[in-house]
Short mmCIF file of C-alpha atoms in Angstrom, two decimals:
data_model
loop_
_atom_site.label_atom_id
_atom_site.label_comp_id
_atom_site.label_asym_id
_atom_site.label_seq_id
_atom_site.Cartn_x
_atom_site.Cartn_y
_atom_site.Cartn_z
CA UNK S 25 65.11 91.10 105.86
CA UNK S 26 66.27 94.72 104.56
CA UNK S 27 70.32 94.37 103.60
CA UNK S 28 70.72 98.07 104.37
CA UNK S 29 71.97 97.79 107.67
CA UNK S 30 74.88 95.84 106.49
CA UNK S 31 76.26 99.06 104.40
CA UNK S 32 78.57 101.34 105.83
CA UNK S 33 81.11 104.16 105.04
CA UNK S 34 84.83 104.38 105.60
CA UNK S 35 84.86 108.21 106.35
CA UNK S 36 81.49 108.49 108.08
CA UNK S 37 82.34 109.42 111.78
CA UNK S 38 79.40 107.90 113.58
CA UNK S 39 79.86 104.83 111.94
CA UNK S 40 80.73 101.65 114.47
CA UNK S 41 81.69 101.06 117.71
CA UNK S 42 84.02 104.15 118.67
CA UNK S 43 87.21 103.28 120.32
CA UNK S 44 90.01 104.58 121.33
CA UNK S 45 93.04 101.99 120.90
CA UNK S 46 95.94 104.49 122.89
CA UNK S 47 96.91 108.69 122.62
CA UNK S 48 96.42 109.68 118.56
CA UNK S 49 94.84 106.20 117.57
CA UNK S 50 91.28 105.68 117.21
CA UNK S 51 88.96 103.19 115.69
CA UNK S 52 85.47 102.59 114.49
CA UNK S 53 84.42 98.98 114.25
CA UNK S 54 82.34 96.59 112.52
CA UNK S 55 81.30 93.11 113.78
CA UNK S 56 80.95 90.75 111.73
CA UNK S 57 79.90 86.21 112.46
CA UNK S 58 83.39 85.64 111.19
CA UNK S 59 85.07 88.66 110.15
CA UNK S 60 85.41 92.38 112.18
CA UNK S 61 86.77 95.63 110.27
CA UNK S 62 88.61 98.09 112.10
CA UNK S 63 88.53 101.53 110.17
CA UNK S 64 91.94 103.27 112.40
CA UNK S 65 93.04 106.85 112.22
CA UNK S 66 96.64 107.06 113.32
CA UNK S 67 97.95 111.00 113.94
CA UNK S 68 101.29 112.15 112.65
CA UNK S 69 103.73 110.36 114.70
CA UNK S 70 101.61 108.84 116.38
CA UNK S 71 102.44 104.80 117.63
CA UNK S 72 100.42 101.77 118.88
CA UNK S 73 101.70 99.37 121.49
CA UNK S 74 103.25 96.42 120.74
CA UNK S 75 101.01 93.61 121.05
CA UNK S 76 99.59 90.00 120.48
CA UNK S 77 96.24 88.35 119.78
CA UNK S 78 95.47 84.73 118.97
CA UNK S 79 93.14 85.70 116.27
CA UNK S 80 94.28 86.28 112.94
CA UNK S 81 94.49 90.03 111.08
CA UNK S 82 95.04 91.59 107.98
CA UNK S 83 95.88 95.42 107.47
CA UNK S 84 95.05 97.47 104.37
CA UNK S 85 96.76 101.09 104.36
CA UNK S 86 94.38 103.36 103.03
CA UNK S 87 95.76 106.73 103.18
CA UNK S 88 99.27 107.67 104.23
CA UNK S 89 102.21 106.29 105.10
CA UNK S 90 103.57 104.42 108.24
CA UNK S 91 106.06 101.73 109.65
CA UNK S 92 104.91 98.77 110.39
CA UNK S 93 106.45 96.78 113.12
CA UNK S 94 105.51 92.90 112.80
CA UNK S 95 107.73 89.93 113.74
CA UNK S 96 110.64 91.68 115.24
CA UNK S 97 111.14 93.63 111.64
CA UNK S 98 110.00 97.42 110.34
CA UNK S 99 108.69 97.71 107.58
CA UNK S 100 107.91 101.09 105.45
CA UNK S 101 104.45 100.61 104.39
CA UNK S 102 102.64 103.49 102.48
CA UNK S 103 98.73 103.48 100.56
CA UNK S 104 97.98 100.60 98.89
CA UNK S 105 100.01 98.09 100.51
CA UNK S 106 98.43 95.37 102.97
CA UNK S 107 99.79 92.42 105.08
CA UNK S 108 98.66 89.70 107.24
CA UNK S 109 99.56 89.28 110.74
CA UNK S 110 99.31 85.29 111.60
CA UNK S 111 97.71 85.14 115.14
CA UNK S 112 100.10 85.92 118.30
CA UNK S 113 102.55 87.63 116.31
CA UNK S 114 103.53 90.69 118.00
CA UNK S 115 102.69 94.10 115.97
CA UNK S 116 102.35 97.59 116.14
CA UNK S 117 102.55 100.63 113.50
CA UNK S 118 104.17 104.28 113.62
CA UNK S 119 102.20 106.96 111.51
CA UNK S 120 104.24 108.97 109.28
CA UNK S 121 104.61 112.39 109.77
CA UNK S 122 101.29 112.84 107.18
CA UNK S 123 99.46 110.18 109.70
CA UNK S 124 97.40 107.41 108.16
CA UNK S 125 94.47 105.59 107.87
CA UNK S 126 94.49 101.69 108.25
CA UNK S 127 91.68 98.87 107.65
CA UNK S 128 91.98 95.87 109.54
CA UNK S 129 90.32 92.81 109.48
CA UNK S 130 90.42 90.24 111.95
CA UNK S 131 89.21 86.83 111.99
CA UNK S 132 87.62 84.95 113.83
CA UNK S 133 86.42 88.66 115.54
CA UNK S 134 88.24 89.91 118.67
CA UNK S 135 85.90 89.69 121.54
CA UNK S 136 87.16 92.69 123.23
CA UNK S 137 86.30 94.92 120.44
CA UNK S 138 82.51 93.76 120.36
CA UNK S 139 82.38 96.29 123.44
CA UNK S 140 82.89 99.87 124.54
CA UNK S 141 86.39 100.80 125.55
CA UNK S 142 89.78 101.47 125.39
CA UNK S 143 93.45 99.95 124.56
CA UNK S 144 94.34 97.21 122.64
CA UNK S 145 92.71 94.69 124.71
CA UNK S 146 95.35 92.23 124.55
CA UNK S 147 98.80 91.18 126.03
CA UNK R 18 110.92 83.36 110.21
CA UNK R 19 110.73 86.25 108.25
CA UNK R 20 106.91 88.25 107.69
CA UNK R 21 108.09 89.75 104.57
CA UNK R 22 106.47 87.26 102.35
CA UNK R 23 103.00 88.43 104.40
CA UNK R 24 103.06 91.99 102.54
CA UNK R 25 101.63 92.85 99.70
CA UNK R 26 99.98 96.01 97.56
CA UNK R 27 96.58 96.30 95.63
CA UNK R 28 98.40 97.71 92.59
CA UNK R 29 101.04 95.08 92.04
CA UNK R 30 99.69 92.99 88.87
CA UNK R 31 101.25 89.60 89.81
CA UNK R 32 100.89 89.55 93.24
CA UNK R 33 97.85 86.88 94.67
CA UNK R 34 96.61 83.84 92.35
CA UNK R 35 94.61 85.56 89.28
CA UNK R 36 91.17 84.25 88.80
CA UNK R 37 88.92 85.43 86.22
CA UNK R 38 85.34 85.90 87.54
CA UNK R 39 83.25 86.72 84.16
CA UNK R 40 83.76 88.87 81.19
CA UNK R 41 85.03 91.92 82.37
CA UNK R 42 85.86 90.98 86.42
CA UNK R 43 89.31 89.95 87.25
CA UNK R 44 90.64 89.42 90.79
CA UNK R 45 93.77 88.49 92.51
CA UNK R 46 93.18 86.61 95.86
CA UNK R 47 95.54 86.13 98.87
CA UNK R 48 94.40 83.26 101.07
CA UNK R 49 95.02 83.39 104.92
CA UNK R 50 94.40 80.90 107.81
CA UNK R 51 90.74 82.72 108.87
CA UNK R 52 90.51 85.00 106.18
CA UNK R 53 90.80 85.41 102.12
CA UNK R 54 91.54 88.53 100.52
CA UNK R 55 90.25 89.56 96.88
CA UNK R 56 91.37 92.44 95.05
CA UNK R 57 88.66 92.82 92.42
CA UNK R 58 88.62 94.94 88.89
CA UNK R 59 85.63 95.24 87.53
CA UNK R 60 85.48 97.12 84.11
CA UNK R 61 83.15 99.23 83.09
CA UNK R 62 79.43 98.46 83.06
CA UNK R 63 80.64 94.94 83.15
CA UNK R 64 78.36 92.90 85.59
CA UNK R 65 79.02 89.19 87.90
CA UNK R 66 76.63 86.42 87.89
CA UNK R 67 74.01 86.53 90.72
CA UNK R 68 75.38 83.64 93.25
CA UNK R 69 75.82 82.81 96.92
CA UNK R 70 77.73 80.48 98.86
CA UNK R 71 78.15 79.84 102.45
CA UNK R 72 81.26 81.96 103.80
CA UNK R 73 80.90 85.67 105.35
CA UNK R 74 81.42 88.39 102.80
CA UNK R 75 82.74 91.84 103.09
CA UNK R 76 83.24 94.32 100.13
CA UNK R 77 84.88 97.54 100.13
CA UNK R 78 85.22 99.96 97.35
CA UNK R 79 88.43 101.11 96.45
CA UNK R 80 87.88 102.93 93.41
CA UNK R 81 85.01 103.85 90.99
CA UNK R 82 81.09 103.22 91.82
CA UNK R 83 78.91 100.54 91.35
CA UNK R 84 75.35 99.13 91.37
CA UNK R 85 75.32 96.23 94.59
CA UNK R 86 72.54 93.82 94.62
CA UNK R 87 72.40 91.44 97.51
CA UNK R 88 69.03 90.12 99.38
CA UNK R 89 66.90 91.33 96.48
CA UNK R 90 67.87 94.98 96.80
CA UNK R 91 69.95 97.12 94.46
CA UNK R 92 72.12 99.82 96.53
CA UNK R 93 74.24 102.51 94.51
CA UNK R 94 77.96 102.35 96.14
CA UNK R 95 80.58 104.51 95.72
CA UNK R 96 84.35 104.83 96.59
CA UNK R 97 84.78 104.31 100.22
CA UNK R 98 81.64 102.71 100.63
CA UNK R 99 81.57 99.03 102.16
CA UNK R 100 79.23 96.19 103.43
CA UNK R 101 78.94 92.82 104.93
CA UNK R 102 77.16 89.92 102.77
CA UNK R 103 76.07 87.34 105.34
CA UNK R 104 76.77 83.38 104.55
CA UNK R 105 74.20 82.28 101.81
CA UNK R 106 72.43 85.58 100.55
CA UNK R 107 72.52 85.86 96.65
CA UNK R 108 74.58 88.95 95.48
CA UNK R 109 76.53 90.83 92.63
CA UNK R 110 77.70 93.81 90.87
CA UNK R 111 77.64 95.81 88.52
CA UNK R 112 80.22 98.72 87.21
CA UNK R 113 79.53 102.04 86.81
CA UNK R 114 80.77 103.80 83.77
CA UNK R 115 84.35 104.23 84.74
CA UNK R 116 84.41 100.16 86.43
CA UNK R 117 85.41 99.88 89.93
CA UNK R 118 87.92 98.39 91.88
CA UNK R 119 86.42 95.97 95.15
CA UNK R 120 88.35 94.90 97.63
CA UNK R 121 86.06 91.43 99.14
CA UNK R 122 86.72 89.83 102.14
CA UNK R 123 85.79 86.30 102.98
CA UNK R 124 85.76 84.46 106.29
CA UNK R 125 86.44 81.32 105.92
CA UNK R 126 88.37 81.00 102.76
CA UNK R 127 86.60 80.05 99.99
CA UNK R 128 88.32 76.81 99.40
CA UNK R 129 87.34 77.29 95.52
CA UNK R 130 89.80 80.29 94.81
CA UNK R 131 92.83 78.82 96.84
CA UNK R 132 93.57 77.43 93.33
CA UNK R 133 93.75 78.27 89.77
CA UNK R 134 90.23 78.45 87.72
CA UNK R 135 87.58 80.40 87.05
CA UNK R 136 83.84 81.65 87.65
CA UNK R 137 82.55 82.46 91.05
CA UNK R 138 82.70 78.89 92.35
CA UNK R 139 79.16 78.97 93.82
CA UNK R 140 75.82 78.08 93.21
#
Protein backbone atom coordinates (compact mmCIF):
# COMPACT_ATOMS: atom_id res chain seq x y z
CA UNK A 1 0.00 0.00 0.00
CA UNK A 2 1.05 3.69 -1.19
CA UNK A 3 2.86 5.51 2.10
CA UNK A 4 1.74 8.87 0.75
CA UNK A 5 -1.18 9.28 2.72
CA UNK A 6 0.82 9.14 5.83
CA UNK A 7 2.73 12.60 4.84
CA UNK A 8 1.53 15.76 5.93
CA UNK A 9 2.48 19.49 6.42
CA UNK A 10 2.67 21.62 9.52
CA UNK A 11 1.47 24.91 7.78
CA UNK A 12 -0.94 23.39 5.27
CA UNK A 13 -4.47 24.63 6.40
CA UNK A 14 -6.63 21.80 5.17
CA UNK A 15 -4.56 19.42 6.71
CA UNK A 16 -6.44 17.17 9.66
CA UNK A 17 -9.31 17.18 11.53
CA UNK A 18 -10.15 21.02 12.11
CA UNK A 19 -10.99 21.95 15.60
CA UNK A 20 -11.54 24.52 17.50
CA UNK A 21 -10.17 23.90 21.21
CA UNK A 22 -11.82 27.55 22.83
CA UNK A 23 -11.88 31.63 21.44
CA UNK A 24 -8.17 32.22 19.55
CA UNK A 25 -7.09 28.42 19.77
CA UNK A 26 -7.42 26.12 17.00
CA UNK A 27 -6.11 22.78 15.97
CA UNK A 28 -5.60 20.44 13.10
CA UNK A 29 -5.13 16.82 14.01
CA UNK A 30 -3.59 13.69 13.08
CA UNK A 31 -4.59 10.18 14.28
CA UNK A 32 -2.38 7.98 14.70
CA UNK A 33 -2.74 3.56 16.31
CA UNK A 34 -0.71 4.90 19.18
CA UNK A 35 0.27 8.34 18.78
CA UNK A 36 -2.09 11.70 17.67
CA UNK A 37 -0.37 15.18 16.69
CA UNK A 38 -2.06 18.24 17.40
CA UNK A 39 -0.65 21.13 15.13
CA UNK A 40 -2.32 24.40 17.61
CA UNK A 41 -2.36 28.03 16.65
CA UNK A 42 -2.71 30.09 19.79
CA UNK A 43 -3.53 34.13 19.03
CA UNK A 44 -1.73 36.85 20.90
CA UNK A 45 -2.99 36.61 24.32
CA UNK A 46 -4.88 34.20 23.75
CA UNK A 47 -5.40 31.20 26.78
CA UNK A 48 -6.67 27.56 26.95
CA UNK A 49 -8.64 26.18 29.85
CA UNK A 50 -7.22 24.48 32.45
CA UNK A 51 -7.62 20.91 32.10
CA UNK A 52 -6.92 17.09 32.62
CA UNK A 53 -6.73 13.93 30.51
CA UNK A 54 -5.65 10.44 31.52
CA UNK A 55 -3.63 10.04 28.44
CA UNK A 56 -0.24 11.13 28.29
CA UNK A 57 1.14 14.43 26.11
CA UNK A 58 4.07 16.04 25.03
CA UNK A 59 4.26 19.75 23.66
CA UNK A 60 6.84 21.06 21.18
CA UNK A 61 6.75 25.05 20.76
CA UNK A 62 7.27 25.73 17.32
CA UNK A 63 6.99 29.33 16.78
CA UNK A 64 6.58 31.97 19.47
CA UNK A 65 6.52 32.32 22.81
CA UNK A 66 3.98 31.44 25.64
CA UNK A 67 3.47 30.45 29.41
CA UNK A 68 2.88 27.33 30.14
CA UNK A 69 0.79 26.45 33.08
CA UNK A 70 1.39 22.64 34.18
CA UNK A 71 1.32 21.27 37.76
CA UNK A 72 0.24 24.28 39.64
CA UNK A 73 3.59 26.20 38.19
CA UNK A 74 4.15 28.84 35.01
CA UNK A 75 6.52 28.39 33.12
CA UNK A 76 8.00 30.87 30.25
CA UNK A 77 8.37 28.65 27.36
CA UNK A 78 9.49 30.16 23.95
CA UNK A 79 10.55 28.10 20.26
CA UNK A 80 12.37 25.26 20.69
CA UNK A 81 11.54 24.18 24.03
CA UNK A 82 9.17 21.03 24.70
CA UNK A 83 7.76 19.23 27.84
CA UNK A 84 5.78 16.32 28.79
CA UNK A 85 2.62 16.45 30.60
CA UNK A 86 2.23 12.91 32.63
CA UNK A 87 -1.53 11.96 32.24
CA UNK A 88 -4.19 13.88 34.58
CA UNK A 89 -1.97 16.61 35.26
CA UNK A 90 -3.79 19.73 34.92
CA UNK A 91 -2.41 22.20 32.01
CA UNK A 92 -3.08 25.00 30.00
CA UNK A 93 -0.86 27.69 27.98
CA UNK A 94 -1.10 31.65 27.50
CA UNK A 95 0.20 32.90 24.00
CA UNK A 96 2.55 35.68 24.14
CA UNK A 97 1.72 38.78 22.83
CA UNK A 98 3.49 37.43 19.23
CA UNK A 99 1.00 34.21 19.68
CA UNK A 100 2.41 30.77 19.01
CA UNK A 101 2.32 27.69 17.43
CA UNK A 102 2.43 24.37 19.52
CA UNK A 103 2.79 20.50 18.47
CA UNK A 104 1.39 18.10 20.70
CA UNK A 105 1.49 14.62 20.86
CA UNK A 106 -0.57 12.49 22.85
CA UNK A 107 -0.43 8.95 23.58
CA UNK A 108 -2.31 6.52 23.66
CA UNK A 109 -4.68 9.06 21.20
CA UNK A 110 -7.50 11.08 22.83
CA UNK A 111 -10.75 9.68 21.70
CA UNK A 112 -12.50 12.90 21.63
CA UNK A 113 -10.25 14.35 19.11
CA UNK A 114 -10.80 11.38 16.55
CA UNK A 115 -14.14 13.47 15.89
CA UNK A 116 -15.55 16.80 14.78
CA UNK A 117 -15.92 19.41 17.44
CA UNK A 118 -15.14 21.76 19.87
CA UNK A 119 -13.39 22.38 23.48
CA UNK A 120 -11.00 20.50 25.14
CA UNK A 121 -13.03 17.50 25.57
CA UNK A 122 -12.03 16.78 28.97
CA UNK A 123 -12.62 17.69 32.70
CA UNK B 1 6.21 17.32 42.88
CA UNK B 2 7.72 19.69 40.77
CA UNK B 3 7.22 19.40 36.47
CA UNK B 4 10.30 21.29 35.93
CA UNK B 5 12.44 18.32 35.32
CA UNK B 6 9.59 17.50 32.35
CA UNK B 7 10.96 20.57 30.15
CA UNK B 8 13.31 20.55 27.84
CA UNK B 9 14.65 22.38 24.35
CA UNK B 10 15.78 20.84 20.92
CA UNK B 11 18.93 23.00 20.98
CA UNK B 12 20.34 22.13 24.37
CA UNK B 13 23.40 19.64 23.55
CA UNK B 14 23.24 17.56 26.78
CA UNK B 15 19.84 17.34 27.34
CA UNK B 16 18.16 13.48 26.52
CA UNK B 17 20.53 10.23 26.48
CA UNK B 18 22.88 10.64 23.21
CA UNK B 19 22.80 7.73 20.91
CA UNK B 20 24.68 7.56 17.84
CA UNK B 21 22.61 6.09 14.95
CA UNK B 22 25.35 5.69 11.98
CA UNK B 23 28.07 7.79 10.60
CA UNK B 24 26.81 11.06 10.39
CA UNK B 25 23.17 10.69 12.53
CA UNK B 26 23.20 11.62 16.11
CA UNK B 27 20.12 11.87 18.33
CA UNK B 28 19.21 12.71 21.81
CA UNK B 29 16.06 10.81 23.08
CA UNK B 30 13.70 11.64 26.01
CA UNK B 31 11.68 8.60 27.05
CA UNK B 32 8.06 9.04 28.43
CA UNK B 33 5.43 6.60 29.87
CA UNK B 34 3.42 6.24 26.18
CA UNK B 35 5.71 8.06 24.19
CA UNK B 36 9.65 8.55 23.23
CA UNK B 37 10.97 11.60 21.87
CA UNK B 38 14.11 11.80 19.41
CA UNK B 39 15.75 14.83 18.43
CA UNK B 40 17.69 13.74 15.36
CA UNK B 41 20.85 15.52 13.40
CA UNK B 42 21.52 14.21 10.45
CA UNK B 43 24.57 15.73 8.55
CA UNK B 44 24.81 16.31 5.30
CA UNK B 45 24.16 13.72 2.61
CA UNK B 46 24.77 11.34 5.41
CA UNK B 47 22.18 8.42 5.16
CA UNK B 48 20.55 5.59 8.14
CA UNK B 49 20.40 1.99 7.56
CA UNK B 50 17.10 0.72 6.02
CA UNK B 51 15.29 -1.02 9.23
CA UNK B 52 11.93 -1.50 10.91
CA UNK B 53 10.72 -2.48 14.14
CA UNK B 54 7.41 -2.81 15.67
CA UNK B 55 6.47 0.63 17.49
CA UNK B 56 4.44 3.61 15.69
CA UNK B 57 6.68 6.20 14.13
CA UNK B 58 6.24 9.83 13.54
CA UNK B 59 8.91 12.20 11.98
CA UNK B 60 8.84 15.80 11.70
CA UNK B 61 11.31 18.04 10.09
CA UNK B 62 12.70 20.69 11.94
CA UNK B 63 15.32 21.96 9.83
CA UNK B 64 16.96 21.24 6.40
CA UNK B 65 15.41 18.65 3.69
CA UNK B 66 15.75 15.23 3.13
CA UNK B 67 15.17 12.17 0.90
CA UNK B 68 12.40 9.68 3.12
CA UNK B 69 12.10 6.17 2.05
CA UNK B 70 9.57 4.08 3.84
CA UNK B 71 7.22 1.20 2.17
CA UNK B 72 9.44 1.11 -0.91
CA UNK B 73 8.87 4.74 -1.87
CA UNK B 74 11.31 7.64 -1.80
CA UNK B 75 9.42 11.08 -0.88
CA UNK B 76 11.48 14.48 -0.97
CA UNK B 77 10.69 16.28 2.58
CA UNK B 78 11.37 19.50 3.55
CA UNK B 79 11.26 21.74 6.72
CA UNK B 80 7.89 21.52 8.21
CA UNK B 81 7.04 18.53 6.52
CA UNK B 82 6.00 15.35 8.70
CA UNK B 83 4.64 11.70 8.51
CA UNK B 84 3.55 8.69 10.34
CA UNK B 85 5.63 5.28 9.82
CA UNK B 86 3.24 2.51 10.85
CA UNK B 87 4.64 -0.50 13.24
CA UNK B 88 6.91 -2.79 11.02
CA UNK B 89 7.36 -0.90 7.57
CA UNK B 90 11.12 -0.62 6.55
CA UNK B 91 12.29 3.09 6.42
CA UNK B 92 15.23 5.70 6.39
CA UNK B 93 16.80 8.86 5.42
CA UNK B 94 18.83 10.53 3.79
CA UNK B 95 20.27 14.36 4.13
CA UNK B 96 20.10 16.82 1.78
CA UNK B 97 23.09 18.97 1.18
CA UNK B 98 22.83 21.20 4.16
CA UNK B 99 21.72 17.77 6.68
CA UNK B 100 18.56 18.06 8.49
CA UNK B 101 17.37 18.10 11.80
CA UNK B 102 14.19 15.26 12.57
CA UNK B 103 12.31 15.36 15.31
CA UNK B 104 10.82 11.21 15.55
CA UNK B 105 8.24 10.20 17.62
CA UNK B 106 7.67 6.69 18.85
CA UNK B 107 4.68 5.12 20.55
CA UNK B 108 5.57 2.79 22.61
CA UNK B 109 9.08 3.52 23.61
CA UNK B 110 11.51 1.79 21.96
CA UNK B 111 12.84 -0.08 24.88
CA UNK B 112 16.35 -0.19 22.90
CA UNK B 113 17.17 3.65 23.24
CA UNK B 114 16.01 3.99 26.98
CA UNK B 115 19.75 3.18 27.45
CA UNK B 116 23.13 3.98 26.32
CA UNK B 117 24.37 2.29 22.81
CA UNK B 118 24.23 2.57 19.48
CA UNK B 119 22.72 1.69 15.89
CA UNK B 120 19.05 1.71 15.23
CA UNK B 121 18.27 -1.25 17.48
CA UNK B 122 16.10 -3.04 14.86
CA UNK B 123 16.11 -5.54 12.41
Amino acid sequence: MSQKAEYHNLDKPDDGLLRELAPGLTTRIFAGEHAMLSVVTIAPNAEGVMHSHPEEQWGVLLEGSAIRFQGGEEIAVKKGDFWRTPGNVPHTMRAGAEGCRVLDIFSPPRAEYKKAGSGFGAS
